[in-house]
Amino acid sequence: MSGNNETVASTPIDAEALCARVRAVIEGLGSPVAVASEVARHLVKAELSGHSSHGILRVPQYAREIAAGIIDPAAETTVV
């Protein structure tokens, strides 16, 4: 492929299967199951809502930030 008019072939994936894959990756980065499940659910929901900039493309960023100590993968949210 060359030029700016490239197309990328895509293979559809079931949302539940995608969520399970993302959850497994987040768990692999050190998050407990509950945290990984919530993060995966939100990322896939953003993807399905058409907000891909806030979807699964964030996973590599999260991985880099966990490795750099910027994100604590075991942190749990608290509503104040």
Short mmCIF file of N, CA and C in Angstrom, two decimals:
data_model
loop_
_atom_site.label_atom_id
_atom_site.label_comp_id
_atom_site.label_asym_id
_atom_site.label_seq_id
_atom_site.Cartn_x
_atom_site.Cartn_y
_atom_site.Cartn_z
N MET A 1 0.84 -1.18 0.00
CA MET A 1 0.00 0.00 0.00
C MET A 1 0.88 1.24 0.00
N SER A 2 0.40 2.24 -0.68
CA SER A 2 1.14 3.49 -0.69
C SER A 2 0.19 4.66 -0.87
N GLY A 3 0.67 5.84 -0.56
CA GLY A 3 -0.16 7.02 -0.71
C GLY A 3 -1.06 7.25 0.49
N ASN A 4 -1.83 8.32 0.42
CA ASN A 4 -2.71 8.68 1.53
C ASN A 4 -4.10 8.09 1.41
N ASN A 5 -4.40 7.44 0.30
CA ASN A 5 -5.73 6.88 0.09
C ASN A 5 -5.76 5.38 0.37
N GLU A 6 -4.95 4.95 1.31
CA GLU A 6 -4.87 3.54 1.65
C GLU A 6 -6.14 3.10 2.37
N THR A 7 -6.53 1.90 2.10
CA THR A 7 -7.63 1.32 2.84
C THR A 7 -7.08 0.13 3.61
N VAL A 8 -7.62 -0.07 4.76
CA VAL A 8 -7.18 -1.17 5.60
C VAL A 8 -8.33 -2.16 5.69
N ALA A 9 -8.05 -3.39 5.34
CA ALA A 9 -9.07 -4.42 5.44
C ALA A 9 -9.33 -4.68 6.91
N SER A 10 -10.59 -4.84 7.25
CA SER A 10 -10.91 -5.11 8.65
C SER A 10 -11.79 -6.35 8.74
N THR A 11 -11.67 -7.00 9.84
CA THR A 11 -12.48 -8.17 10.12
C THR A 11 -13.36 -7.84 11.31
N PRO A 12 -14.67 -7.94 11.14
CA PRO A 12 -15.56 -7.64 12.27
C PRO A 12 -15.29 -8.57 13.44
N ILE A 13 -15.48 -8.02 14.62
CA ILE A 13 -15.33 -8.81 15.84
C ILE A 13 -16.52 -8.50 16.74
N ASP A 14 -17.04 -9.50 17.35
CA ASP A 14 -18.15 -9.36 18.28
C ASP A 14 -17.72 -8.47 19.45
N ALA A 15 -18.59 -7.57 19.88
CA ALA A 15 -18.26 -6.63 20.96
C ALA A 15 -17.87 -7.36 22.24
N GLU A 16 -18.56 -8.44 22.57
CA GLU A 16 -18.22 -9.18 23.79
C GLU A 16 -16.85 -9.82 23.68
N ALA A 17 -16.52 -10.33 22.49
CA ALA A 17 -15.21 -10.93 22.28
C ALA A 17 -14.12 -9.86 22.36
N LEU A 18 -14.39 -8.70 21.79
CA LEU A 18 -13.44 -7.59 21.86
C LEU A 18 -13.22 -7.17 23.31
N CYS A 19 -14.31 -7.07 24.05
CA CYS A 19 -14.22 -6.68 25.46
C CYS A 19 -13.37 -7.70 26.23
N ALA A 20 -13.57 -8.98 25.96
CA ALA A 20 -12.79 -10.03 26.63
C ALA A 20 -11.30 -9.91 26.29
N ARG A 21 -11.00 -9.60 25.04
CA ARG A 21 -9.59 -9.46 24.63
C ARG A 21 -8.95 -8.25 25.29
N VAL A 22 -9.67 -7.13 25.28
CA VAL A 22 -9.14 -5.92 25.91
C VAL A 22 -8.95 -6.15 27.41
N ARG A 23 -9.93 -6.79 28.05
CA ARG A 23 -9.83 -7.09 29.48
C ARG A 23 -8.59 -7.93 29.76
N ALA A 24 -8.33 -8.93 28.93
CA ALA A 24 -7.16 -9.79 29.13
C ALA A 24 -5.86 -8.99 29.02
N VAL A 25 -5.81 -8.07 28.08
CA VAL A 25 -4.61 -7.23 27.92
C VAL A 25 -4.43 -6.34 29.15
N ILE A 26 -5.51 -5.72 29.60
CA ILE A 26 -5.43 -4.83 30.76
C ILE A 26 -5.04 -5.62 32.01
N GLU A 27 -5.58 -6.82 32.15
CA GLU A 27 -5.17 -7.68 33.27
C GLU A 27 -3.68 -8.00 33.16
N GLY A 28 -3.23 -8.28 31.95
CA GLY A 28 -1.82 -8.60 31.73
C GLY A 28 -0.90 -7.44 32.07
N LEU A 29 -1.45 -6.24 32.07
CA LEU A 29 -0.67 -5.06 32.44
C LEU A 29 -0.67 -4.82 33.95
N GLY A 30 -1.38 -5.68 34.70
CA GLY A 30 -1.33 -5.60 36.15
C GLY A 30 -2.61 -5.19 36.84
N SER A 31 -3.69 -5.04 36.10
CA SER A 31 -4.95 -4.65 36.72
C SER A 31 -5.69 -5.86 37.26
N PRO A 32 -6.35 -5.70 38.42
CA PRO A 32 -7.20 -6.77 38.92
C PRO A 32 -8.38 -6.95 37.96
N VAL A 33 -9.02 -8.11 38.03
CA VAL A 33 -10.12 -8.45 37.13
C VAL A 33 -11.20 -7.38 37.12
N ALA A 34 -11.62 -6.90 38.27
CA ALA A 34 -12.71 -5.91 38.33
C ALA A 34 -12.34 -4.62 37.62
N VAL A 35 -11.12 -4.15 37.83
CA VAL A 35 -10.66 -2.91 37.20
C VAL A 35 -10.51 -3.13 35.70
N ALA A 36 -9.89 -4.22 35.31
CA ALA A 36 -9.70 -4.53 33.89
C ALA A 36 -11.03 -4.65 33.17
N SER A 37 -12.00 -5.26 33.82
CA SER A 37 -13.33 -5.41 33.22
C SER A 37 -13.99 -4.07 32.98
N GLU A 38 -13.89 -3.18 33.96
CA GLU A 38 -14.51 -1.87 33.83
C GLU A 38 -13.82 -1.03 32.75
N VAL A 39 -12.52 -1.05 32.73
CA VAL A 39 -11.78 -0.30 31.71
C VAL A 39 -12.14 -0.83 30.32
N ALA A 40 -12.12 -2.14 30.16
CA ALA A 40 -12.43 -2.74 28.86
C ALA A 40 -13.84 -2.38 28.42
N ARG A 41 -14.78 -2.45 29.34
CA ARG A 41 -16.18 -2.14 29.02
C ARG A 41 -16.30 -0.70 28.52
N HIS A 42 -15.64 0.23 29.19
CA HIS A 42 -15.72 1.64 28.78
C HIS A 42 -15.03 1.88 27.44
N LEU A 43 -13.89 1.25 27.21
CA LEU A 43 -13.18 1.43 25.95
C LEU A 43 -14.00 0.89 24.78
N VAL A 44 -14.60 -0.28 24.96
CA VAL A 44 -15.41 -0.87 23.89
C VAL A 44 -16.69 -0.06 23.68
N LYS A 45 -17.28 0.42 24.76
CA LYS A 45 -18.49 1.25 24.63
C LYS A 45 -18.17 2.52 23.84
N ALA A 46 -17.03 3.14 24.10
CA ALA A 46 -16.63 4.33 23.35
C ALA A 46 -16.46 3.98 21.88
N GLU A 47 -15.86 2.85 21.62
CA GLU A 47 -15.64 2.39 20.24
C GLU A 47 -16.99 2.21 19.53
N LEU A 48 -17.91 1.54 20.20
CA LEU A 48 -19.23 1.28 19.61
C LEU A 48 -20.05 2.55 19.44
N SER A 49 -19.76 3.56 20.24
CA SER A 49 -20.49 4.83 20.17
C SER A 49 -19.92 5.75 19.10
N GLY A 50 -18.87 5.30 18.42
CA GLY A 50 -18.27 6.12 17.38
C GLY A 50 -17.20 7.07 17.88
N HIS A 51 -16.78 6.88 19.12
CA HIS A 51 -15.73 7.73 19.71
C HIS A 51 -14.43 6.94 19.80
N SER A 52 -13.93 6.51 18.64
CA SER A 52 -12.75 5.65 18.64
C SER A 52 -11.53 6.31 19.25
N SER A 53 -11.51 7.64 19.27
CA SER A 53 -10.38 8.33 19.90
C SER A 53 -10.33 8.07 21.41
N HIS A 54 -11.43 7.62 21.96
CA HIS A 54 -11.50 7.27 23.38
C HIS A 54 -11.75 5.78 23.57
N GLY A 55 -11.50 5.02 22.51
CA GLY A 55 -11.76 3.58 22.52
C GLY A 55 -10.50 2.76 22.70
N ILE A 56 -10.47 1.63 22.02
CA ILE A 56 -9.40 0.65 22.23
C ILE A 56 -8.03 1.12 21.76
N LEU A 57 -7.99 2.18 20.97
CA LEU A 57 -6.67 2.68 20.58
C LEU A 57 -5.92 3.25 21.77
N ARG A 58 -6.58 3.42 22.89
CA ARG A 58 -5.93 3.91 24.11
C ARG A 58 -5.10 2.83 24.81
N VAL A 59 -5.32 1.56 24.47
CA VAL A 59 -4.62 0.48 25.17
C VAL A 59 -3.10 0.61 25.08
N PRO A 60 -2.52 0.84 23.91
CA PRO A 60 -1.05 1.01 23.88
C PRO A 60 -0.58 2.21 24.71
N GLN A 61 -1.35 3.29 24.71
CA GLN A 61 -1.00 4.45 25.53
C GLN A 61 -1.02 4.05 27.00
N TYR A 62 -2.05 3.35 27.44
CA TYR A 62 -2.13 2.91 28.83
C TYR A 62 -0.94 2.02 29.17
N ALA A 63 -0.56 1.13 28.25
CA ALA A 63 0.57 0.23 28.49
C ALA A 63 1.86 1.03 28.69
N ARG A 64 2.06 2.04 27.84
CA ARG A 64 3.26 2.88 27.98
C ARG A 64 3.25 3.64 29.31
N GLU A 65 2.08 4.17 29.68
CA GLU A 65 1.99 4.95 30.90
C GLU A 65 2.11 4.08 32.15
N ILE A 66 1.65 2.84 32.08
CA ILE A 66 1.85 1.91 33.19
C ILE A 66 3.34 1.60 33.32
N ALA A 67 3.99 1.33 32.19
CA ALA A 67 5.43 1.03 32.21
C ALA A 67 6.24 2.20 32.75
N ALA A 68 5.79 3.42 32.47
CA ALA A 68 6.50 4.63 32.92
C ALA A 68 6.14 5.02 34.35
N GLY A 69 5.20 4.31 34.97
CA GLY A 69 4.79 4.63 36.33
C GLY A 69 3.81 5.78 36.43
N ILE A 70 3.24 6.19 35.31
CA ILE A 70 2.28 7.29 35.29
C ILE A 70 0.90 6.81 35.74
N ILE A 71 0.55 5.59 35.34
CA ILE A 71 -0.75 5.00 35.71
C ILE A 71 -0.51 3.83 36.64
N ASP A 72 -1.29 3.75 37.70
CA ASP A 72 -1.29 2.60 38.60
C ASP A 72 -2.37 1.65 38.09
N PRO A 73 -1.99 0.50 37.54
CA PRO A 73 -2.99 -0.40 36.94
C PRO A 73 -3.95 -1.02 37.95
N ALA A 74 -3.63 -0.93 39.23
CA ALA A 74 -4.51 -1.52 40.24
C ALA A 74 -5.40 -0.46 40.93
N ALA A 75 -5.26 0.80 40.49
CA ALA A 75 -6.04 1.87 41.11
C ALA A 75 -7.54 1.66 40.85
N GLU A 76 -8.32 1.94 41.85
CA GLU A 76 -9.79 1.87 41.72
C GLU A 76 -10.35 3.26 41.86
N THR A 77 -11.40 3.55 41.12
CA THR A 77 -11.99 4.88 41.16
C THR A 77 -12.88 5.03 42.37
N THR A 78 -13.00 6.26 42.81
CA THR A 78 -13.89 6.61 43.92
C THR A 78 -14.65 7.85 43.51
N VAL A 79 -15.96 7.81 43.66
CA VAL A 79 -16.78 9.00 43.40
C VAL A 79 -16.89 9.77 44.69
N VAL A 80 -16.51 11.04 44.65
CA VAL A 80 -16.53 11.87 45.86
C VAL A 80 -17.67 12.86 45.77
#
